[in-house]
GROMACS .gro file of C-alpha atoms in nm:
model
  419
    1MET     CA    1  16.598 -14.762  -7.399
    2ASN     CA    2  16.425 -15.108  -7.393
    3PHE     CA    3  16.605 -15.425  -7.306
    4VAL     CA    4  16.534 -15.745  -7.502
    5VAL     CA    5  16.532 -16.088  -7.315
    6LYS     CA    6  16.542 -16.428  -7.455
    7GLY     CA    7  16.381 -16.704  -7.225
    8LEU     CA    8  16.621 -16.961  -7.093
    9ALA     CA    9  16.408 -17.248  -7.279
   10GLY     CA   10  16.515 -17.490  -6.980
   11LYS     CA   11  16.872 -17.375  -6.891
   12ARG     CA   12  16.968 -17.294  -6.564
   13LEU     CA   13  17.174 -16.995  -6.417
   14HIS     CA   14  17.502 -17.089  -6.289
   15GLY     CA   15  17.813 -16.846  -6.179
   16THR     CA   16  17.848 -16.574  -5.959
   17ILE     CA   17  17.648 -16.247  -5.957
   18PRO     CA   18  17.789 -15.962  -5.718
   19VAL     CA   19  17.585 -15.694  -5.515
   20PHE     CA   20  17.694 -15.364  -5.539
   21GLY     CA   21  17.617 -15.093  -5.274
   22SER     CA   22  17.267 -15.004  -5.125
   23LYS     CA   23  17.082 -14.740  -5.331
   24ASN     CA   24  16.851 -14.667  -5.045
   25ALA     CA   25  17.163 -14.625  -4.791
   26CYS     CA   26  17.380 -14.403  -5.032
   27LEU     CA   27  17.087 -14.180  -5.094
   28LYS     CA   28  17.037 -14.088  -4.737
   29ALA     CA   29  17.408 -14.028  -4.717
   30PHE     CA   30  17.402 -13.773  -4.966
   31ALA     CA   31  17.133 -13.579  -4.771
   32ALA     CA   32  17.328 -13.605  -4.484
   33ALA     CA   33  17.617 -13.433  -4.628
   34ILE     CA   34  17.392 -13.112  -4.593
   35LEU     CA   35  17.412 -13.129  -4.222
   36THR     CA   36  17.755 -12.993  -4.225
   37SER     CA   37  17.985 -12.728  -4.442
   38ASP     CA   38  18.302 -13.007  -4.403
   39PRO     CA   39  18.350 -13.271  -4.672
   40VAL     CA   40  18.157 -13.603  -4.644
   41VAL     CA   41  18.320 -13.894  -4.848
   42ILE     CA   42  18.060 -14.162  -4.981
   43LYS     CA   43  18.245 -14.481  -5.076
   44ASN     CA   44  18.099 -14.801  -5.238
   45ALA     CA   45  17.803 -14.575  -5.401
   46PRO     CA   46  17.635 -14.786  -5.678
   47LEU     CA   47  17.665 -14.605  -6.018
   48ILE     CA   48  17.270 -14.581  -6.081
   49GLU     CA   49  17.047 -14.323  -6.207
   50ASP     CA   50  16.894 -14.198  -5.877
   51VAL     CA   51  17.224 -14.147  -5.734
   52PHE     CA   52  17.288 -13.955  -6.044
   53ARG     CA   53  16.983 -13.745  -5.976
   54MET     CA   54  17.064 -13.685  -5.603
   55ARG     CA   55  17.430 -13.531  -5.755
   56GLU     CA   56  17.226 -13.303  -5.980
   57LEU     CA   57  16.992 -13.207  -5.726
   58LEU     CA   58  17.286 -13.118  -5.442
   59THR     CA   59  17.493 -12.944  -5.714
   60SER     CA   60  17.168 -12.742  -5.800
   61LEU     CA   61  17.171 -12.626  -5.437
   62GLY     CA   62  17.525 -12.521  -5.450
   63ALA     CA   63  17.690 -12.817  -5.299
   64GLU     CA   64  18.033 -12.947  -5.471
   65VAL     CA   65  17.998 -13.285  -5.580
   66VAL     CA   66  18.265 -13.499  -5.746
   67ASN     CA   67  18.346 -13.854  -5.765
   68ASN     CA   68  18.615 -14.109  -5.856
   69GLY     CA   69  18.462 -14.409  -5.963
   70ARG     CA   70  18.225 -14.523  -5.651
   71VAL     CA   71  18.385 -14.306  -5.410
   72PHE     CA   72  18.192 -13.930  -5.400
   73ARG     CA   73  18.292 -13.619  -5.221
   74VAL     CA   74  18.058 -13.400  -5.135
   75VAL     CA   75  18.098 -13.020  -4.969
   76ALA     CA   76  17.776 -12.851  -4.910
   77LYS     CA   77  17.978 -12.543  -4.750
   78ASN     CA   78  17.865 -12.317  -5.017
   79ILE     CA   79  17.476 -12.392  -5.055
   80LYS     CA   80  17.283 -12.062  -5.107
   81ALA     CA   81  16.953 -12.204  -5.260
   82ARG     CA   82  16.669 -12.303  -5.046
   83ALA     CA   83  16.445 -12.449  -5.264
   84LEU     CA   84  16.485 -12.818  -5.430
   85GLU     CA   85  16.492 -12.781  -5.819
   86ASP     CA   86  16.159 -12.921  -5.937
   87GLY     CA   87  16.263 -13.100  -6.226
   88ILE     CA   88  16.497 -13.352  -6.057
   89ALA     CA   89  16.277 -13.356  -5.719
   90LYS     CA   90  15.982 -13.459  -5.898
   91SER     CA   91  16.170 -13.742  -6.074
   92LEU     CA   92  16.321 -13.886  -5.751
   93ARG     CA   93  16.137 -14.000  -5.435
   94ALA     CA   94  16.415 -13.992  -5.214
   95SER     CA   95  16.446 -13.575  -5.284
   96ILE     CA   96  16.221 -13.529  -4.969
   97VAL     CA   97  16.474 -13.672  -4.730
   98LEU     CA   98  16.673 -13.342  -4.813
   99ALA     CA   99  16.406 -13.118  -4.673
  100GLY     CA  100  16.516 -13.241  -4.312
  101PRO     CA  101  16.853 -13.155  -4.339
  102MET     CA  102  16.809 -12.825  -4.502
  103LEU     CA  103  16.556 -12.739  -4.241
  104ALA     CA  104  16.804 -12.803  -3.959
  105ARG     CA  105  17.064 -12.618  -4.101
  106PHE     CA  106  16.922 -12.326  -4.303
  107GLY     CA  107  16.627 -12.314  -4.087
  108GLU     CA  108  16.390 -12.308  -4.452
  109VAL     CA  109  16.327 -12.524  -4.737
  110GLU     CA  110  16.095 -12.523  -5.030
  111PHE     CA  111  16.015 -12.816  -5.244
  112SER     CA  112  15.770 -12.972  -5.450
  113TYR     CA  113  15.560 -13.316  -5.419
  114PRO     CA  114  15.813 -13.571  -5.475
  115GLY     CA  115  15.788 -13.835  -5.742
  116GLY     CA  116  15.976 -14.140  -5.906
  117CYS     CA  117  15.782 -14.386  -6.071
  118VAL     CA  118  15.413 -14.486  -6.080
  119ILE     CA  119  15.410 -14.551  -5.709
  120GLY     CA  120  15.648 -14.257  -5.658
  121LYS     CA  121  15.371 -14.011  -5.533
  122ARG     CA  122  15.286 -14.150  -5.178
  123PRO     CA  123  15.146 -13.944  -4.863
  124ILE     CA  124  15.414 -13.711  -4.719
  125ASP     CA  125  15.193 -13.611  -4.432
  126LEU     CA  126  15.412 -13.801  -4.205
  127PHE     CA  127  15.697 -13.583  -4.304
  128LEU     CA  128  15.523 -13.253  -4.290
  129ASP     CA  129  15.350 -13.356  -3.920
  130GLY     CA  130  15.709 -13.414  -3.818
  131PHE     CA  131  15.835 -13.081  -3.908
  132LYS     CA  132  15.538 -12.899  -3.720
  133LYS     CA  133  15.633 -13.112  -3.399
  134LEU     CA  134  15.960 -12.999  -3.431
  135GLY     CA  135  15.886 -12.609  -3.418
  136ALA     CA  136  15.850 -12.554  -3.825
  137SER     CA  137  15.553 -12.345  -3.990
  138VAL     CA  138  15.433 -12.544  -4.310
  139ILE     CA  139  15.284 -12.354  -4.607
  140SER     CA  140  15.129 -12.500  -4.884
  141ASP     CA  141  14.973 -12.390  -5.242
  142LYS     CA  142  14.606 -12.470  -5.320
  143GLN     CA  143  14.661 -12.762  -5.479
  144GLY     CA  144  14.886 -12.924  -5.221
  145ASN     CA  145  15.167 -12.950  -5.449
  146ARG     CA  146  15.433 -12.715  -5.330
  147PHE     CA  147  15.542 -12.644  -4.931
  148LYS     CA  148  15.775 -12.398  -4.775
  149VAL     CA  149  15.848 -12.503  -4.465
  150LYS     CA  150  16.065 -12.260  -4.190
  151ALA     CA  151  16.190 -12.282  -3.845
  152LYS     CA  152  16.443 -12.017  -3.673
  153ARG     CA  153  16.541 -12.331  -3.455
  154LEU     CA  154  16.391 -12.671  -3.444
  155ARG     CA  155  16.345 -12.799  -3.103
  156GLY     CA  156  16.311 -13.150  -3.008
  157ALA     CA  157  15.981 -13.334  -2.952
  158ASN     CA  158  15.804 -13.676  -2.899
  159ILE     CA  159  15.712 -13.764  -3.241
  160CYS     CA  160  15.521 -14.100  -3.316
  161PHE     CA  161  15.455 -14.214  -3.645
  162ARG     CA  162  15.107 -14.325  -3.720
  163LEU     CA  163  15.248 -14.576  -3.977
  164MET     CA  164  15.625 -14.707  -3.973
  165SER     CA  165  15.801 -14.523  -4.251
  166VAL     CA  166  16.169 -14.560  -4.366
  167GLY     CA  167  16.200 -14.220  -4.524
  168GLY     CA  168  15.998 -14.031  -4.237
  169THR     CA  169  16.230 -14.203  -3.970
  170GLU     CA  170  16.561 -14.077  -4.160
  171THR     CA  171  16.427 -13.746  -4.269
  172LEU     CA  172  16.328 -13.638  -3.929
  173MET     CA  173  16.619 -13.831  -3.744
  174MET     CA  174  16.853 -13.599  -3.951
  175ALA     CA  175  16.657 -13.293  -3.863
  176ALA     CA  176  16.674 -13.360  -3.514
  177THR     CA  177  17.022 -13.382  -3.479
  178LEU     CA  178  17.075 -13.000  -3.484
  179ALA     CA  179  16.727 -12.945  -3.300
  180LEU     CA  180  16.762 -12.781  -2.942
  181GLY     CA  181  16.701 -13.059  -2.683
  182ARG     CA  182  16.583 -13.427  -2.726
  183THR     CA  183  16.364 -13.587  -2.988
  184ILE     CA  184  16.211 -13.933  -2.947
  185LEU     CA  185  16.068 -14.124  -3.235
  186HIS     CA  186  15.827 -14.371  -3.143
  187ASN     CA  187  15.725 -14.674  -3.391
  188ALA     CA  188  16.035 -14.565  -3.602
  189ALA     CA  189  16.123 -14.798  -3.868
  190GLN     CA  190  16.406 -15.051  -3.847
  191GLU     CA  191  16.595 -15.115  -4.178
  192PRO     CA  192  16.952 -15.170  -4.155
  193GLU     CA  193  16.969 -14.868  -4.369
  194ILE     CA  194  16.867 -14.648  -4.078
  195VAL     CA  195  17.129 -14.826  -3.852
  196ALA     CA  196  17.402 -14.726  -4.124
  197LEU     CA  197  17.292 -14.368  -4.149
  198ALA     CA  198  17.267 -14.349  -3.761
  199ASP     CA  199  17.613 -14.475  -3.744
  200PHE     CA  200  17.723 -14.214  -3.987
  201LEU     CA  201  17.577 -13.906  -3.841
  202ASN     CA  202  17.721 -14.027  -3.479
  203GLN     CA  203  18.060 -14.031  -3.639
  204CYS     CA  204  18.027 -13.690  -3.750
  205GLY     CA  205  17.961 -13.593  -3.398
  206ALA     CA  206  17.551 -13.653  -3.374
  207ARG     CA  207  17.410 -13.809  -3.035
  208ILE     CA  208  17.162 -14.080  -3.151
  209ASN     CA  209  17.066 -14.387  -2.964
  210GLY     CA  210  16.830 -14.668  -3.078
  211ALA     CA  211  16.862 -14.672  -3.433
  212GLY     CA  212  16.727 -15.055  -3.548
  213THR     CA  213  16.448 -15.067  -3.278
  214ASN     CA  214  16.119 -14.874  -3.301
  215THR     CA  215  16.225 -14.603  -3.066
  216ILE     CA  216  16.497 -14.363  -3.151
  217ILE     CA  217  16.648 -14.108  -2.923
  218ILE     CA  218  16.828 -13.801  -3.082
  219ASP     CA  219  16.975 -13.559  -2.841
  220GLY     CA  220  17.075 -13.253  -3.061
  221VAL     CA  221  17.384 -13.075  -3.115
  222LYS     CA  222  17.515 -12.762  -3.235
  223SER     CA  223  17.708 -12.866  -3.553
  224LEU     CA  224  17.830 -13.161  -3.726
  225HIS     CA  225  18.174 -13.242  -3.880
  226GLY     CA  226  18.241 -13.419  -4.200
  227GLY     CA  227  18.305 -13.783  -4.214
  228ILE     CA  228  18.319 -14.101  -4.450
  229PHE     CA  229  18.019 -14.310  -4.515
  230GLU     CA  230  18.078 -14.696  -4.618
  231THR     CA  231  17.798 -14.789  -4.830
  232PRO     CA  232  17.677 -15.118  -4.722
  233PRO     CA  233  17.565 -15.375  -4.981
  234ASP     CA  234  17.216 -15.369  -5.114
  235ARG     CA  235  16.996 -15.611  -4.943
  236LEU     CA  236  16.707 -15.566  -5.198
  237GLU     CA  237  16.954 -15.641  -5.476
  238ALA     CA  238  17.082 -15.922  -5.298
  239GLY     CA  239  16.737 -16.063  -5.222
  240SER     CA  240  16.640 -15.988  -5.603
  241PHE     CA  241  16.902 -16.209  -5.710
  242ALA     CA  242  16.793 -16.502  -5.436
  243ILE     CA  243  16.465 -16.514  -5.590
  244MET     CA  244  16.584 -16.547  -5.933
  245GLY     CA  245  16.846 -16.818  -5.799
  246ALA     CA  246  16.522 -16.989  -5.663
  247LEU     CA  247  16.352 -16.956  -5.999
  248LEU     CA  248  16.618 -17.071  -6.218
  249GLY     CA  249  16.945 -17.096  -6.048
  250ASP     CA  250  17.191 -17.388  -6.025
  251LYS     CA  251  17.443 -17.320  -5.741
  252LEU     CA  252  17.382 -16.968  -5.828
  253LYS     CA  253  17.639 -16.762  -5.588
  254ILE     CA  254  17.572 -16.407  -5.490
  255THR     CA  255  17.848 -16.224  -5.340
  256ASN     CA  256  17.932 -15.909  -5.141
  257CYS     CA  257  17.593 -15.893  -4.964
  258ASP     CA  258  17.475 -15.947  -4.615
  259PRO     CA  259  17.260 -16.270  -4.570
  260ALA     CA  260  17.142 -16.147  -4.225
  261HIS     CA  261  16.967 -15.874  -4.390
  262ILE     CA  262  16.728 -16.068  -4.579
  263LEU     CA  263  16.655 -16.369  -4.327
  264SER     CA  264  16.239 -16.337  -4.399
  265VAL     CA  265  16.332 -16.398  -4.793
  266ILE     CA  266  16.567 -16.673  -4.732
  267GLU     CA  267  16.275 -16.791  -4.511
  268TYR     CA  268  16.012 -16.805  -4.781
  269LEU     CA  269  16.237 -16.947  -5.056
  270GLU     CA  270  16.351 -17.223  -4.826
  271SER     CA  271  15.971 -17.289  -4.741
  272MET     CA  272  15.912 -17.325  -5.142
  273GLY     CA  273  16.201 -17.592  -5.149
  274ALA     CA  274  16.473 -17.388  -5.280
  275ASN     CA  275  16.826 -17.501  -5.160
  276ILE     CA  276  17.018 -17.223  -5.015
  277LYS     CA  277  17.373 -17.216  -4.859
  278LYS     CA  278  17.511 -16.918  -4.690
  279GLY     CA  279  17.827 -16.778  -4.543
  280GLU     CA  280  17.875 -16.399  -4.408
  281THR     CA  281  17.929 -16.253  -4.726
  282TRP     CA  282  17.736 -16.484  -4.972
  283LEU     CA  283  17.424 -16.711  -5.064
  284GLU     CA  284  17.415 -16.996  -5.304
  285VAL     CA  285  17.073 -17.067  -5.408
  286THR     CA  286  16.955 -17.391  -5.643
  287ARG     CA  287  16.626 -17.397  -5.751
  288ALA     CA  288  16.396 -17.693  -5.623
  289LYS     CA  289  16.280 -17.988  -5.853
  290LYS     CA  290  15.928 -17.871  -5.764
  291LEU     CA  291  15.849 -17.521  -5.618
  292GLN     CA  292  15.596 -17.509  -5.346
  293SER     CA  293  15.315 -17.272  -5.325
  294VAL     CA  294  15.307 -17.031  -5.039
  295ASN     CA  295  15.113 -16.755  -4.929
  296LEU     CA  296  15.320 -16.410  -4.890
  297LYS     CA  297  15.239 -16.124  -4.683
  298THR     CA  298  15.498 -15.809  -4.702
  299HIS     CA  299  15.554 -15.641  -4.395
  300GLU     CA  300  15.820 -15.368  -4.270
  301TYR     CA  301  16.165 -15.483  -4.155
  302PRO     CA  302  16.232 -15.736  -4.062
  303GLY     CA  303  15.944 -15.885  -4.229
  304PHE     CA  304  15.932 -15.973  -4.606
  305PRO     CA  305  16.030 -15.648  -4.819
  306THR     CA  306  15.755 -15.467  -5.014
  307ASP     CA  307  16.031 -15.414  -5.264
  308LEU     CA  308  16.072 -15.783  -5.337
  309GLN     CA  309  15.729 -15.847  -5.362
  310ALA     CA  310  15.675 -15.803  -5.775
  311PRO     CA  311  15.991 -16.028  -5.831
  312PHE     CA  312  15.847 -16.291  -5.591
  313ALA     CA  313  15.519 -16.284  -5.764
  314VAL     CA  314  15.693 -16.446  -6.080
  315LEU     CA  315  15.824 -16.709  -5.850
  316LEU     CA  316  15.476 -16.772  -5.760
  317THR     CA  317  15.371 -16.821  -6.136
  318GLN     CA  318  15.616 -17.133  -6.120
  319ALA     CA  319  15.475 -17.278  -5.798
  320SER     CA  320  15.273 -17.582  -5.773
  321GLY     CA  321  14.942 -17.517  -5.605
  322THR     CA  322  14.758 -17.208  -5.511
  323SER     CA  323  14.947 -16.902  -5.340
  324MET     CA  324  14.803 -16.576  -5.191
  325LEU     CA  325  15.000 -16.247  -5.244
  326PHE     CA  326  14.905 -15.963  -4.981
  327GLU     CA  327  15.081 -15.655  -5.001
  328THR     CA  328  15.049 -15.458  -4.675
  329VAL     CA  329  15.267 -15.182  -4.709
  330PHE     CA  330  15.175 -14.959  -5.070
  331ASP     CA  331  14.858 -14.891  -5.246
  332GLY     CA  332  14.893 -14.940  -5.626
  333ARG     CA  333  15.188 -15.184  -5.624
  334LEU     CA  334  15.003 -15.479  -5.768
  335THR     CA  335  14.919 -15.321  -6.116
  336TYR     CA  336  15.196 -15.488  -6.295
  337LEU     CA  337  14.998 -15.860  -6.247
  338SER     CA  338  14.803 -15.759  -6.547
  339ASP     CA  339  15.120 -15.799  -6.762
  340LEU     CA  340  15.210 -16.148  -6.593
  341ASN     CA  341  14.848 -16.252  -6.689
  342ARG     CA  342  14.934 -16.141  -7.037
  343MET     CA  343  15.259 -16.346  -7.061
  344GLY     CA  344  15.033 -16.661  -6.954
  345ALA     CA  345  15.009 -16.640  -6.574
  346ASP     CA  346  14.701 -16.748  -6.389
  347ILE     CA  347  14.661 -16.460  -6.148
  348VAL     CA  348  14.324 -16.345  -5.982
  349PRO     CA  349  14.331 -16.022  -5.850
  350CYS     CA  350  14.092 -15.969  -5.498
  351ASP     CA  351  14.143 -15.629  -5.438
  352ALA     CA  352  14.419 -15.356  -5.429
  353HIS     CA  353  14.620 -15.555  -5.194
  354ARG     CA  354  14.569 -15.921  -5.274
  355ALA     CA  355  14.606 -16.153  -5.547
  356VAL     CA  356  14.563 -16.533  -5.567
  357PHE     CA  357  14.806 -16.734  -5.768
  358HIS     CA  358  14.752 -17.088  -5.992
  359GLY     CA  359  15.069 -17.253  -6.079
  360PRO     CA  360  15.270 -17.335  -6.242
  361ARG     CA  361  15.205 -17.175  -6.568
  362SER     CA  362  15.411 -17.150  -6.862
  363LEU     CA  363  15.503 -16.792  -6.987
  364ARG     CA  364  15.522 -16.634  -7.320
  365GLY     CA  365  15.750 -16.353  -7.452
  366ARG     CA  366  15.567 -16.017  -7.466
  367GLU     CA  367  15.599 -15.641  -7.494
  368VAL     CA  368  15.578 -15.495  -7.148
  369ASP     CA  369  15.661 -15.143  -6.996
  370ALA     CA  370  15.868 -15.117  -6.665
  371PRO     CA  371  15.643 -14.897  -6.466
  372ASP     CA  372  15.907 -14.918  -6.153
  373LEU     CA  373  16.210 -15.067  -6.120
  374ARG     CA  374  16.103 -15.357  -5.910
  375ALA     CA  375  15.820 -15.474  -6.138
  376GLY     CA  376  16.085 -15.376  -6.421
  377LEU     CA  377  16.323 -15.651  -6.279
  378ALA     CA  378  16.045 -15.886  -6.231
  379PHE     CA  379  15.964 -15.867  -6.596
  380ILE     CA  380  16.311 -15.977  -6.665
  381PHE     CA  381  16.267 -16.266  -6.454
  382ALA     CA  382  15.919 -16.358  -6.599
  383SER     CA  383  16.107 -16.313  -6.953
  384LEU     CA  384  16.356 -16.539  -6.837
  385VAL     CA  385  16.116 -16.837  -6.782
  386ALA     CA  386  15.896 -16.721  -7.083
  387LYS     CA  387  15.933 -16.917  -7.413
  388GLY     CA  388  16.047 -16.682  -7.672
  389GLU     CA  389  16.176 -16.315  -7.655
  390SER     CA  390  16.040 -16.047  -7.460
  391ILE     CA  391  16.076 -15.679  -7.483
  392ILE     CA  392  16.123 -15.456  -7.156
  393HIS     CA  393  16.013 -15.078  -7.224
  394ASN     CA  394  16.138 -14.792  -7.030
  395ALA     CA  395  16.480 -14.936  -6.907
  396TYR     CA  396  16.554 -14.614  -6.710
  397ASN     CA  397  16.306 -14.744  -6.417
  398ILE     CA  398  16.531 -15.054  -6.373
  399ASP     CA  399  16.848 -14.832  -6.405
  400ARG     CA  400  16.701 -14.637  -6.137
  401GLY     CA  401  16.799 -14.927  -5.881
  402TYR     CA  402  17.019 -15.186  -6.025
  403GLU     CA  403  17.375 -15.080  -6.199
  404LYS     CA  404  17.458 -15.266  -6.529
  405ILE     CA  405  17.202 -15.530  -6.469
  406GLU     CA  406  17.252 -15.643  -6.821
  407ASP     CA  407  17.635 -15.697  -6.751
  408ARG     CA  408  17.594 -15.895  -6.466
  409LEU     CA  409  17.290 -16.121  -6.575
  410SER     CA  410  17.501 -16.215  -6.903
  411ALA     CA  411  17.783 -16.325  -6.696
  412ILE     CA  412  17.564 -16.601  -6.535
  413GLY     CA  413  17.403 -16.688  -6.855
  414VAL     CA  414  17.098 -16.445  -6.924
  415ASN     CA  415  17.051 -16.321  -7.290
  416ILE     CA  416  16.986 -15.970  -7.253
  417LYS     CA  417  17.069 -15.689  -7.469
  418ARG     CA  418  17.007 -15.287  -7.446
  419VAL     CA  419  16.863 -15.134  -7.737
   0.00000   0.00000   0.00000
């Protein structure tokens, strides 16, 4: 599947675009369902490819997963398998978080290196080291691509992350809920999705304190019961649409969101001249007459999200002056910049983490491949600015994180088709 997008030719985006449930929060709720044999209900789930892959992965383990629209019911009572299905796990980075609940409840889990996209194969040593500190043994094959983790009973431990890790924090927090004694996670990630997961686990009988700070304390319990997870709005989707509004908006209203979760993004956009109004659950964004250059540095929450770096890069191509982009979280996340240059941008890569932008520059429609879901959306944004028509291949990568993106964009004035 591909997206065909026509440039707006000077027009502006106007109307209302809704934000759906958080991909990253929802996927972890599916994983948490493994911790109990009781039913878990997940509401407001986004109907995206990553959610469908997670459903398939749980089903392959023996869980019962049914849904009615955005409401999923998961019953992990009859899980028999202990190995994550390779084909699915290798297509989904979030598959790694299942290892914590599986190990905590069943005492063993087997899995291959998780995948997802071109930036999918990231180090998992933080996960493995954490399992060992909780008392598990870890055996890998010679290639280091497949792992068997076992523990008769996990035991609480003091764990300090060398680097902040959202997935690592969530996985070890879930594992520790059924461990014997107290676990303290130091230098823990602080994302809102972690708070939502901890609140849900506590609703199910866990004893977790400190989620949302860099120190999380978990006192293990014997068992958890079922509960209802209300998926919060996707802050990355809200931030993406806010960037789009700063790029091309005319009173573009973003609804069903929490502006408090993207304050850093809003601050950057306002510093470039965008006009932003906000309420408790909405934003209204209008492009500045002249976008000002800015130096962007990604950072763990509550800093500027690495997942919004690619969409923001398109905005920098249209800013007056010289801007610097500094990606501090992941390696290999700037490879898409060469395609923006092919479209007419003036971007000078400095190294694997930094690039200098000169703008504004007129862009031209081109054929590009979506290497991951965030860069894929960035190419849609670039296509709206560009003259002519663009074709974005590998729509699946965009569908992994954005539900029916073409329908929502069409409603605010975008000429986009799925072919």
